[in-house]
Coordinates of C-alpha atoms in Angstrom, one line a residue:
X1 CA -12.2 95.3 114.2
X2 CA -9.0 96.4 112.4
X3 CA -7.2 99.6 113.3
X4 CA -7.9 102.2 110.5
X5 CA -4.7 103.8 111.5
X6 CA -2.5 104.7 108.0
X7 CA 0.9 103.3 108.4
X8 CA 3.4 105.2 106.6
X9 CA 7.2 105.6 106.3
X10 CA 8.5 108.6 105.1
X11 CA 11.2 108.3 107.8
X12 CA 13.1 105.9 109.6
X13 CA 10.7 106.1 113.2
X14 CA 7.5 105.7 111.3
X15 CA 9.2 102.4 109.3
X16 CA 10.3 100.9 112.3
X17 CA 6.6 101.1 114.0
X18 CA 5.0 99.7 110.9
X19 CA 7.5 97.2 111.5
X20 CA 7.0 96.2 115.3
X21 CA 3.0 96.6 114.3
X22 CA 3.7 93.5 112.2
X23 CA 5.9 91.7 114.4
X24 CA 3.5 91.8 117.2
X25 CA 0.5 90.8 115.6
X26 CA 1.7 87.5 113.6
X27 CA 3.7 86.5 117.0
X28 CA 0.6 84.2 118.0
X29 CA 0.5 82.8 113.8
X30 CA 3.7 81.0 114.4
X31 CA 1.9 77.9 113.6
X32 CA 0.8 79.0 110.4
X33 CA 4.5 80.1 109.3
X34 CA 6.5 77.7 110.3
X35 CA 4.4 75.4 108.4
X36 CA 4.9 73.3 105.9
X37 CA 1.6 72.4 103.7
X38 CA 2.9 69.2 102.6
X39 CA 2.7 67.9 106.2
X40 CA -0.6 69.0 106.7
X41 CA -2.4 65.9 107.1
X42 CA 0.9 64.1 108.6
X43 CA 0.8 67.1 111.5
X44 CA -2.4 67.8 111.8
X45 CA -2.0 71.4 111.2
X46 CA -5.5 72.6 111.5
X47 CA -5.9 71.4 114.8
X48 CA -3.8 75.2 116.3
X49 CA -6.3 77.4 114.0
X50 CA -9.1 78.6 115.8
X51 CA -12.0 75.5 115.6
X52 CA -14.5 78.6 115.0
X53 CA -12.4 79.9 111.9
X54 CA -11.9 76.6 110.8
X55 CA -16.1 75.4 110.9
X56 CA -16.7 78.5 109.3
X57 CA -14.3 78.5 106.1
X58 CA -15.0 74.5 105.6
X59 CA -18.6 75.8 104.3
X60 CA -17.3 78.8 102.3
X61 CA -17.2 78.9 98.6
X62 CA -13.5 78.6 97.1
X63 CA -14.4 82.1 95.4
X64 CA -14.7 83.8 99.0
X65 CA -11.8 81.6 100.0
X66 CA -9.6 82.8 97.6
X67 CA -10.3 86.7 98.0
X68 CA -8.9 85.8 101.9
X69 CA -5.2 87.3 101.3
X70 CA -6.6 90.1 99.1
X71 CA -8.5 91.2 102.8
X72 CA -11.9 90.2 101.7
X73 CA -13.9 89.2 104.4
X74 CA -18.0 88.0 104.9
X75 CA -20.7 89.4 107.0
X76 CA -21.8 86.4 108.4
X77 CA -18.4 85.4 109.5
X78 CA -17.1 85.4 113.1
X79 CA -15.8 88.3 114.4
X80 CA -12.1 87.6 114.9
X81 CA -12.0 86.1 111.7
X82 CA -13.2 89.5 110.3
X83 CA -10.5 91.3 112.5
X84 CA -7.9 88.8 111.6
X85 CA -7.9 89.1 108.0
X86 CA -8.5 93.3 107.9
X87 CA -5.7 93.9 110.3
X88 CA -3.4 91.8 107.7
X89 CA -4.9 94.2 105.0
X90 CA -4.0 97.2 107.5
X91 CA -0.4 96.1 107.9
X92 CA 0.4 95.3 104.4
X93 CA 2.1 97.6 101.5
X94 CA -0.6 98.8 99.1
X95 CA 0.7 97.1 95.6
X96 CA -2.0 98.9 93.4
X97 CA 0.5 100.2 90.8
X98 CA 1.6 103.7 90.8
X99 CA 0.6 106.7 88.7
X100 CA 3.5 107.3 86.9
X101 CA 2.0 110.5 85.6
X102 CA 3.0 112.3 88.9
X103 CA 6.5 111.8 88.3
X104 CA 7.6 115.0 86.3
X105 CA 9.8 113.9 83.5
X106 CA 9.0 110.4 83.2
X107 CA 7.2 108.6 80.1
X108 CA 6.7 104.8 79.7
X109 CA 7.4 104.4 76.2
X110 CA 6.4 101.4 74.0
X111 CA 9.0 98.8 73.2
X112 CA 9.6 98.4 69.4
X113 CA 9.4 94.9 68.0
X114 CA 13.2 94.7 68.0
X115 CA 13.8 95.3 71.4
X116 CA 11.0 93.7 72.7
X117 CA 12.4 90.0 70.9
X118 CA 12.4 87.2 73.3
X119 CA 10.4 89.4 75.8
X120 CA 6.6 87.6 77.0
X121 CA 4.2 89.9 78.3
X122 CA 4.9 90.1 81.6
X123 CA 8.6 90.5 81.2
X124 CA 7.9 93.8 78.2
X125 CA 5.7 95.0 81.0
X126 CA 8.9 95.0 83.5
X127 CA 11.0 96.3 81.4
X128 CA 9.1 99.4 80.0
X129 CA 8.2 100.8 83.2
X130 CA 11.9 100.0 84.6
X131 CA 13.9 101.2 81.8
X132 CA 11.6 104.5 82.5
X133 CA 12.0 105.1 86.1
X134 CA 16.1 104.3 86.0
X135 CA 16.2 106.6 83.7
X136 CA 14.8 109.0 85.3
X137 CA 16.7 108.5 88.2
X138 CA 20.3 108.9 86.3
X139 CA 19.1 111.9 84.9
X140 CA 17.9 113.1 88.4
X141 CA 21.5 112.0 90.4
X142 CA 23.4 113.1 87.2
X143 CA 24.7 109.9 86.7
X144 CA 25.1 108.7 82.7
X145 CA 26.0 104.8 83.7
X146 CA 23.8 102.1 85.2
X147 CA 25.0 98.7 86.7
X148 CA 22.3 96.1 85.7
X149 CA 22.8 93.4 88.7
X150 CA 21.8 90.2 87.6
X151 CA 20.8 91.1 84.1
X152 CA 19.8 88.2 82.8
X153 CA 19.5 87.8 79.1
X154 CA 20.2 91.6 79.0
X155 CA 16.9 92.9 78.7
X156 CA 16.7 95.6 80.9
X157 CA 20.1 96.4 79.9
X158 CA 19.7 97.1 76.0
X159 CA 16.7 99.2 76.4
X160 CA 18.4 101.4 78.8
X161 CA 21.6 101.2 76.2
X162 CA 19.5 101.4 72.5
X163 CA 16.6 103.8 73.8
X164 CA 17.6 105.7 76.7
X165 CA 21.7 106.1 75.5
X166 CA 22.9 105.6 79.2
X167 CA 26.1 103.5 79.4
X168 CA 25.2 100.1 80.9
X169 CA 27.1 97.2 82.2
X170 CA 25.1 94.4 82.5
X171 CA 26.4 91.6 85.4
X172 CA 25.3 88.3 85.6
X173 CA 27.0 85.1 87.2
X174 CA 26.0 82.3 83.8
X175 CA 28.3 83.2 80.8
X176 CA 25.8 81.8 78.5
X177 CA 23.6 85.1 79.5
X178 CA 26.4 86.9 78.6
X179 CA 26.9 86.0 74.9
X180 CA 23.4 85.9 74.4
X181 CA 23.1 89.1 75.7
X182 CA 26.3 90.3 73.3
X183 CA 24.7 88.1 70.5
X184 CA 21.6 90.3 71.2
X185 CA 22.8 93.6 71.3
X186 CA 24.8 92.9 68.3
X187 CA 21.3 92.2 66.0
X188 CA 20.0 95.2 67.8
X189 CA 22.9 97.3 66.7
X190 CA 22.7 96.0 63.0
X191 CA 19.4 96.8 63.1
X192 CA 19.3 100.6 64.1
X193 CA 22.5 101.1 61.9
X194 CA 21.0 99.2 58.7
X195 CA 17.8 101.7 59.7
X196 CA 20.2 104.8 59.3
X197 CA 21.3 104.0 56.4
X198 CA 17.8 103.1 54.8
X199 CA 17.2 106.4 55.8
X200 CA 19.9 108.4 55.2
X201 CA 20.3 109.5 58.6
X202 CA 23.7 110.6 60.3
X203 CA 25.2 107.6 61.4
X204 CA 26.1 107.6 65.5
X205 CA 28.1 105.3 67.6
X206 CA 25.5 103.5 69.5
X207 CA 25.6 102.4 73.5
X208 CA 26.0 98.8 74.0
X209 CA 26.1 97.3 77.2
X210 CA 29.2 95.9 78.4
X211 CA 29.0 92.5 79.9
X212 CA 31.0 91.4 83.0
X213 CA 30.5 87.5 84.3
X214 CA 30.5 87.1 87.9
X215 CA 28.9 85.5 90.5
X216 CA 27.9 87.9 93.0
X217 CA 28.6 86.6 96.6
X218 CA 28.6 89.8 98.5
X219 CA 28.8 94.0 97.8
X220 CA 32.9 93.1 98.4
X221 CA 32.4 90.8 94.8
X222 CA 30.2 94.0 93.3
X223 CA 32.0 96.3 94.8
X224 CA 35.9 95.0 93.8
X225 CA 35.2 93.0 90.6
X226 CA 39.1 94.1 89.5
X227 CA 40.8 91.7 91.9
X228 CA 40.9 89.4 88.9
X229 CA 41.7 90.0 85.6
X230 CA 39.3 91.2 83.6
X231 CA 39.9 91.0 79.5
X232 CA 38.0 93.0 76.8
X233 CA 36.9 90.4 73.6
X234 CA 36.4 92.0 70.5
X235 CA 33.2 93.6 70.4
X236 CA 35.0 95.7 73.8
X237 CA 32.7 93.5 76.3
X238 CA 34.3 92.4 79.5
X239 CA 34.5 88.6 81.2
X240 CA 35.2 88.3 84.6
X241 CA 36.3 85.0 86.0
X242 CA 34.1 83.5 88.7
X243 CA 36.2 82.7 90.5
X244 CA 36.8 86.2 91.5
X245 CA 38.8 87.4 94.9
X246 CA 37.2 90.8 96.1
X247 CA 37.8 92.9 99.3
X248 CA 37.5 96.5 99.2
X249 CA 33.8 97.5 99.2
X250 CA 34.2 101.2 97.5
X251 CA 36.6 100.4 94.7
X252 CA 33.4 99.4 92.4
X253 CA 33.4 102.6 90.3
X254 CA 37.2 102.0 89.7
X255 CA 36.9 98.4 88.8
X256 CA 34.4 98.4 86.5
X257 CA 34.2 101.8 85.5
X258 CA 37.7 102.8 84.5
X259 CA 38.1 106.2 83.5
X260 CA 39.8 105.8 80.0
X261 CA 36.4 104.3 79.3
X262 CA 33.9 106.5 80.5
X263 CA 33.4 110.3 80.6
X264 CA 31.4 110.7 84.3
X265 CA 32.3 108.7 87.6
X266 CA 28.8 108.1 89.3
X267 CA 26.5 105.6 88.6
X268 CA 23.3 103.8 89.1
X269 CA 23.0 100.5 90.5
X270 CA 19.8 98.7 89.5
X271 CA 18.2 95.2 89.3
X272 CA 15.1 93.5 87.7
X273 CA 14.6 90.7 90.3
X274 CA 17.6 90.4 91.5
X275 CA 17.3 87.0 93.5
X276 CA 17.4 86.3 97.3
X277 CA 20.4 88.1 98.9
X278 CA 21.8 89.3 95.7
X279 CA 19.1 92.3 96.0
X280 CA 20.4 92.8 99.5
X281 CA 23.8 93.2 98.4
X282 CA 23.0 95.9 95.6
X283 CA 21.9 98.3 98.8
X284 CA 24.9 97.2 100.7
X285 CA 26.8 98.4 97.8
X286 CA 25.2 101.5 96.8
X287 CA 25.5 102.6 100.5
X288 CA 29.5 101.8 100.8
X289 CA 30.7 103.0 96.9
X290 CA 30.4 106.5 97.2
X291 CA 30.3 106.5 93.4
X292 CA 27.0 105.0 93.2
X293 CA 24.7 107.7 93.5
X294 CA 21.3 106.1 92.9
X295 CA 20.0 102.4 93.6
X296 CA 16.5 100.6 92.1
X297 CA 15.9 97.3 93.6
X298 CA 12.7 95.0 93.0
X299 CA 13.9 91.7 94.5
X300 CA 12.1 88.7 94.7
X301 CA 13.0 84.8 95.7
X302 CA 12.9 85.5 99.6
X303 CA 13.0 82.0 99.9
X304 CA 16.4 82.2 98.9
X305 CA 17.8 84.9 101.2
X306 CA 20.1 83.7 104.2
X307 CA 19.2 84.2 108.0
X308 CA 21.6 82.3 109.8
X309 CA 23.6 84.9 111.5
X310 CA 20.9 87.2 113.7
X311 CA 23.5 87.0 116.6
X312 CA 26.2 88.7 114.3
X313 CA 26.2 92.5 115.1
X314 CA 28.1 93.1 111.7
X315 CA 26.4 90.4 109.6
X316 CA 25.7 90.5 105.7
X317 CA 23.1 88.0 106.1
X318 CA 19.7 88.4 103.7
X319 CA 17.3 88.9 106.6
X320 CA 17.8 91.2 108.7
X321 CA 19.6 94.0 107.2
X322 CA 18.6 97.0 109.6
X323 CA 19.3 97.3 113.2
X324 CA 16.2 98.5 114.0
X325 CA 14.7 94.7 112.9
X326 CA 17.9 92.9 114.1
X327 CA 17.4 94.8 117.4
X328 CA 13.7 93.1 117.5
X329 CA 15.1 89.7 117.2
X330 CA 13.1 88.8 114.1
X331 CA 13.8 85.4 112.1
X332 CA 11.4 84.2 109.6
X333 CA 13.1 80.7 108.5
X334 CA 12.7 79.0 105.1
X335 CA 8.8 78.1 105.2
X336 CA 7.6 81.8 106.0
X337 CA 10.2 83.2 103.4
X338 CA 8.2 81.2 100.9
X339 CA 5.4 82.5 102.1
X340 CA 6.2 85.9 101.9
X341 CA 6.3 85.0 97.7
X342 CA 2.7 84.3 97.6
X343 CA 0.3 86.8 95.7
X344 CA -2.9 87.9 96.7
X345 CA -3.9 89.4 93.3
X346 CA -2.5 85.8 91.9
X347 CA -5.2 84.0 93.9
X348 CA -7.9 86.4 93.6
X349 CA -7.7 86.6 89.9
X350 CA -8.1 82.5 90.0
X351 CA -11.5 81.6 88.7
X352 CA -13.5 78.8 91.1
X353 CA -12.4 75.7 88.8
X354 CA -8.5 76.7 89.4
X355 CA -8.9 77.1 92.8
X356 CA -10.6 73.7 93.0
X357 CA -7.4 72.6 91.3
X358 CA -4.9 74.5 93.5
X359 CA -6.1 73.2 96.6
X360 CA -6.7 69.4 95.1
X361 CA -2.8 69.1 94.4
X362 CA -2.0 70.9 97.7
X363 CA -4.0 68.1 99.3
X364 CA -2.8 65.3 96.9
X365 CA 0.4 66.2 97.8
X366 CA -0.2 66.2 101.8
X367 CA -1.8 62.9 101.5
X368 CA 1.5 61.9 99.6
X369 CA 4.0 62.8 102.4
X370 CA 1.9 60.2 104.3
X371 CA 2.9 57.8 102.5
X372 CA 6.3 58.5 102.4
X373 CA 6.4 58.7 106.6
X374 CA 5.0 55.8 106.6
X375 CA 6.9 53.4 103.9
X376 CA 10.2 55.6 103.0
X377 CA 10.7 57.3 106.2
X378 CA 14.5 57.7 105.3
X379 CA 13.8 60.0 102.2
X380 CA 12.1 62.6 104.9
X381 CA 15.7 63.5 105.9
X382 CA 16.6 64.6 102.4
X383 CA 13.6 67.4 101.9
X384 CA 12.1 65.2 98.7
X385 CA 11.4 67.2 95.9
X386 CA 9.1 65.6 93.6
X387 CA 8.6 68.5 90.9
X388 CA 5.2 69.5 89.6
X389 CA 4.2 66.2 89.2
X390 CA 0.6 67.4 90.1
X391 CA 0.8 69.8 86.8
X392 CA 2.2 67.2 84.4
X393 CA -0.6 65.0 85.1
X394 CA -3.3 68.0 84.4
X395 CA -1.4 68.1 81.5
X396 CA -1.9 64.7 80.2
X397 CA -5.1 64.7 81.5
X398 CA -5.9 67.5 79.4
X399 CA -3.9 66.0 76.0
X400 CA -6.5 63.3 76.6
X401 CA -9.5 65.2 77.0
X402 CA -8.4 66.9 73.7
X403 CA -7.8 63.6 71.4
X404 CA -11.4 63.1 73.0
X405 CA -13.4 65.6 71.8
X406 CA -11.8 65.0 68.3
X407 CA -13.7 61.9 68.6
X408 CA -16.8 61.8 70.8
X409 CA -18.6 65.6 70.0
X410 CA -16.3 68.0 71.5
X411 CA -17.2 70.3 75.0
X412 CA -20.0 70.0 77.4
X413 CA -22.9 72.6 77.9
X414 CA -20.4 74.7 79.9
X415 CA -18.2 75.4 77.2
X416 CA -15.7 73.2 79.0
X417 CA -14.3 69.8 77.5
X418 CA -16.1 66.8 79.0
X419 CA -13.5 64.9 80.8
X420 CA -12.3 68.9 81.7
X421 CA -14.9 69.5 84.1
X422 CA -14.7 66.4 85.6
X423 CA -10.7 66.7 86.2
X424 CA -11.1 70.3 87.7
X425 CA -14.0 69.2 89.7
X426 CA -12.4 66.5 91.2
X427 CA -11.4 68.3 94.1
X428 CA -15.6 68.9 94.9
X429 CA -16.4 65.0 93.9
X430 CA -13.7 64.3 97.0
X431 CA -15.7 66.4 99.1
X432 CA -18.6 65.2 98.0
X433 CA -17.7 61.5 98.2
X434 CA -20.0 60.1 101.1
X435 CA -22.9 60.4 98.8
X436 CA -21.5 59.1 95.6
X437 CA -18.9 56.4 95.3
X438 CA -18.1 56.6 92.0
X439 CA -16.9 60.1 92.6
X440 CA -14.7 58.5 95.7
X441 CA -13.4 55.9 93.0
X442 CA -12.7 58.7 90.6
X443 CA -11.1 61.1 93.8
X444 CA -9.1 57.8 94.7
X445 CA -7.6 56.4 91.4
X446 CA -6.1 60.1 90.9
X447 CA -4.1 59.8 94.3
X448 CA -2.8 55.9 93.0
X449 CA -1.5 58.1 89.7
X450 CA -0.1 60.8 92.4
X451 CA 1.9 58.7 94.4
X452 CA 2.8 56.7 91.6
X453 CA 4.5 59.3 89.7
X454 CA 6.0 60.8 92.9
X455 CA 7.4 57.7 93.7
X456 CA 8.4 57.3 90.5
X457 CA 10.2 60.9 90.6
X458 CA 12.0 59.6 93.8
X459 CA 13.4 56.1 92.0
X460 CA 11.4 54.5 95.1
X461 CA 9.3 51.1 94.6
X462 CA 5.8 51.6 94.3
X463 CA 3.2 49.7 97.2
X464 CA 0.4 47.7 97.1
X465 CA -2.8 48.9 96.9
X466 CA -4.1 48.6 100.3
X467 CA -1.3 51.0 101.8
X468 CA -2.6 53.8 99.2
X469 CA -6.1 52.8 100.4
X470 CA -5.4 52.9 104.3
X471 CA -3.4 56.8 103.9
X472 CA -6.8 57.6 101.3
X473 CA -9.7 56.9 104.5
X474 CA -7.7 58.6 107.2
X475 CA -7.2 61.7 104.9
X476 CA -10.4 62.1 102.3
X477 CA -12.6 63.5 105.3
X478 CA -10.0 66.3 105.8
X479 CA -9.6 67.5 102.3
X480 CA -12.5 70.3 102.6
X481 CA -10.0 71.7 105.6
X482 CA -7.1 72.4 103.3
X483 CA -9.0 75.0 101.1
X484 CA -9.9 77.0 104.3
X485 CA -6.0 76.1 105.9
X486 CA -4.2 77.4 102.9
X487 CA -5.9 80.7 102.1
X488 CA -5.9 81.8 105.8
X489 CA -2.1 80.9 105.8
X490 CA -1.2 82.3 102.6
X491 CA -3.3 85.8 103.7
X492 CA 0.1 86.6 105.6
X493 CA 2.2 86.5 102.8
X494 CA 1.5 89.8 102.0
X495 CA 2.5 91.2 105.7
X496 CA 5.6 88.9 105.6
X497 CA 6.7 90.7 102.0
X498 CA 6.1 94.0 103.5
X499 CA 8.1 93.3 106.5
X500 CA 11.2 92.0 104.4
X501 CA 10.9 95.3 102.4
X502 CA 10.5 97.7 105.0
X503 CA 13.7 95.9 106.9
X504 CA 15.5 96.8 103.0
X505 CA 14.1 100.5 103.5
X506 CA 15.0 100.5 107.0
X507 CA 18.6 99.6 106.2
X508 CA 18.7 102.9 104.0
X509 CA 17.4 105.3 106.6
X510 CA 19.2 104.3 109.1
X511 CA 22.1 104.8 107.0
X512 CA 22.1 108.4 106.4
X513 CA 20.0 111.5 106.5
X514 CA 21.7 112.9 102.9
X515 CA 19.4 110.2 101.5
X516 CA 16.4 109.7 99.8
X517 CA 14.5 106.1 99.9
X518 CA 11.1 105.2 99.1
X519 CA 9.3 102.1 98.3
X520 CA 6.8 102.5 94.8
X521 CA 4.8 99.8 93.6
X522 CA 6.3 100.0 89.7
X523 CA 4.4 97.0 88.2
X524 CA 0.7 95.5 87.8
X525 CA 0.4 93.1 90.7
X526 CA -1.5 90.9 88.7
X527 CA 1.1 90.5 85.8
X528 CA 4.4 91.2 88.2
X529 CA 3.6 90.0 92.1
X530 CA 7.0 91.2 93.1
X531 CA 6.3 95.0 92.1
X532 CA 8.2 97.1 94.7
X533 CA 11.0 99.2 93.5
X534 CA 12.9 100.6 96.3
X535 CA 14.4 103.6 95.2
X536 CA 17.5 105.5 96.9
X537 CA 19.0 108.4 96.1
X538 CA 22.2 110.2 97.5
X539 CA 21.4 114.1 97.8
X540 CA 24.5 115.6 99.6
X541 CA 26.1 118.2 97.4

């Protein structure tokens, strides 16, 4: 069975055998993530899973299958299976959110309504417990200003300007998030100051954050954002072109911090999802501006990060960043990147009728690609992209079921609409076709609509029936393998994650032994998926 050995790393030797731990054991899962679901009846990609693994899961309920990449395994299941699935568990980063309570000094506070405009749940959620831990961090390094590093619609930014008083400049590469975060702060301001005077309070300057447009290409853009001229509008907010031309990595303090403007010269970099290599570039950049004294990083979007130049000794590539990973030869490529964003609490807190769903548009899908190997084999070259198609037909189907039940006596005995249950059971009706054929009809005309709208996404002509048909017999016995297939491939995503995070940690140990780097779960899992902070801290006096 599994090891019960506790990974840890605290230092730099005990992150780099977590490391080669994971890279040896998903060595013989190549197959599962180089992958590509959409090809899975084209390529046959059950046939390389164990046939015992495979007999097993087909049989399985979709609630056991989708507790597979939380680590929950059956008794009655083979043995390897068992081992398979624990040692994944073993090797993955717990991402049970932390107790903030042990960290002295910090509070989460409550957003006010004003701040917490615009914000959904999940995003107030972020931004609460961030806002917290950065400043707790400044006020730890002794550092009054933050850089927010793709910041959005400002967000994070305001609430570390309006409630925490730290001076923030908030980068982002869209000018339209720039004037809507100016726009934003500017209610926000009216708001406290209109507030003060209702009240009869002392009035006080208050901290807006400064915004700078730029597209961030590399820790030279972050790091040397002056190279091109930078103008102050009226409200004292500064535009950068995007065009920018940057070279010298330390001069970021200088260039965006100039000290007519601001009383202290260190800062804190940090970044709410910072996408693909642009999270990469924020420790590059903390580690080469010596100015930068802290740096809080929750990335996300590995599928975006670049990988082409392993054989580079001084590359600036996404994945790897640390020697220690570059030294182990290690690439992932695009498919296992993607898989690397999937979320075990996601598909365990699915109930059975989403799951159903899940794995009937995976397998729609599949079926799909068929087709288009078979009739449009040109379009293959150009990675099709057909959207959710599979979504905005549940969402038709489920505009009809309403206008229904205005009409003929509303939801069935399981409190679900009618036509509802039929829809999210269709994926069970395929499975169970042999036995009833109107179910296979049913199953069948929902692949016609499918491939209809996909070829209709793709401005391709649609087919006759009978080459729907033909692609429909040769896959409908397989669909019951793609429930089983898909959560045994998506329980690695949470090793590939942790791999990709401990190369970031990696990267910062290496660096320096005057530093301080962890990794800290900062978010629910369930609301946030991507809810590892890495924090860094410079300590040298």
């Amino acid at each position: 069975m599994a090891e019960e050995f506790k990974y840890s790393c605290n230092t730099a030797s005990e992150t780099l055998q977590w490391i080669h731990a994971i890279i040896n054991f998903i060595a013989p899962y190549r197959y599962f993530l180089d992958a590509h679901v959409v090809n899975f009846f084209k390529d046959r990609l059950w046939e390389p899973v164990d046939k015992e693994w495979m007999d097993c899961l087909r049989k399985e309920s979709v609630g056991n299958l989708l507790r597979i990449p939380s680590g929950v395994v059956q008794d009655h299941w083979p043995g390897s299976l068992k081992e398979f699935i624990l040692t994944l568990r073993s090797l993955s980063l717990s991402r049970e959110q932390a107790d903030f309570q042990e960290f002295s000094g910090m509070h989460i506070a409550s957003l006010n309504n004003v701040l917490a405009q615009g914000m959904n749940h999940k995003k107030k959620h972020e931004v609460e417990a961030l806002s917290a831990l950065v400043s707790l961090v400044a006020k730890q390094v002794g550092a009054r200003t933050v850089v927010d590093v793709g910041a959005g619609q400002g967000y994070l930014a305001q609430v570390l300007a309006f409630d925490y008083q730290l001076s923030v400049i908030a980068i982002d590469a869209c000018s339209h998030h720039g004037k809507i975060t100016d726009a934003r702060a500017e209610r926000i301001r009216k708001h406290y100051a209109a507030k003060m005077r209702k009240n009869c309070s002392e009035q006080r300057e208050f901290s807006v954050p400064k915004t700078v447009t730029c597209r961030v290409l590399s820790s030279d853009t972050l790091s040397a954002l002056s190279n091109s001229p930078v103008e102050n509008d009226h409200a004292g907010n500064q535009h950068l072109s995007q065009k920018c031309s940057v070279s010298q990595p330390s001069r970021l303090a200088e260039d965006i911090l100039p000290s007519r403007s601001y009383s202290d010269s260190t800062l804190v970099i940090a970044g709410l999802h910072a996408c693909g290599d642009l999270s990469v570039t924020m420790l590059r950049t903390f580690l080469e501006c010596d100015k930068a004294k802290a740096v809080i990083s929750v990335g996300c979007c590995y599928n975006l990060l670049s990988e082409e130049a392993i054989d580079i000794a001084d590359s600036c590539c996404g994945f790897p960043v640390s020697q220690g990973v570059k030294s182990a030869g290690v690439m992932l490529d695009k498919n296992a990147r993607d898989l690397a964003c999937q979320s075990a609490d996601r598909w365990r807190g699915l109930d059975e009728h989403a799951g159903l769903h899940n794995f009937e548009l995976h397998a729609l899908r599949a079926a799909f690609q068929i087709v288009l190997f078979r009739h449009y084999p040109n379009i293959l070259l150009e990675s099709p992209a057909i959207g959710r198609q599979g979504k905005a037909l549940r969402r038709q189907q489920n505009q009809r079921i309403l206008e229904s039940n205005l009409h003929h006596g509303g939801p069935s005995e399981s409190g679900e609409p009618r036509e509802s249950v039929s829809f999210l059971h269709e994926y069970s009706s395929i499975q169970s076709s042999k036995n009833c054929k109107s179910r296979a009809v049913d199953g069948y005309s929902l692949f016609v609509k499918f491939c209809e709208s996909g070829l209709g996404r793709l401005h391709l002509p649609h087919l006759e029936d009978t080459a729907y048909s033909a692609v429909w017999r040769e896959s409908e016995s397989y669909f019951e393998l793609i429930g089983p297939y898909w959560s045994l491939r998506a329980a690695l995503g949470s090793v590939l994650e942790t791999l990709i995070l401990l190369d970031r940690l990696l990267l910062l140990q290496e660096y320096d032994s005057d530093l301080e780097a962890s990794l800290l779960p900062i978010f629910n899992p369930v609301l946030s998926p991507r809810n590892m902070a890495i924090i860094a801290k410079k300590i040298r006096k």
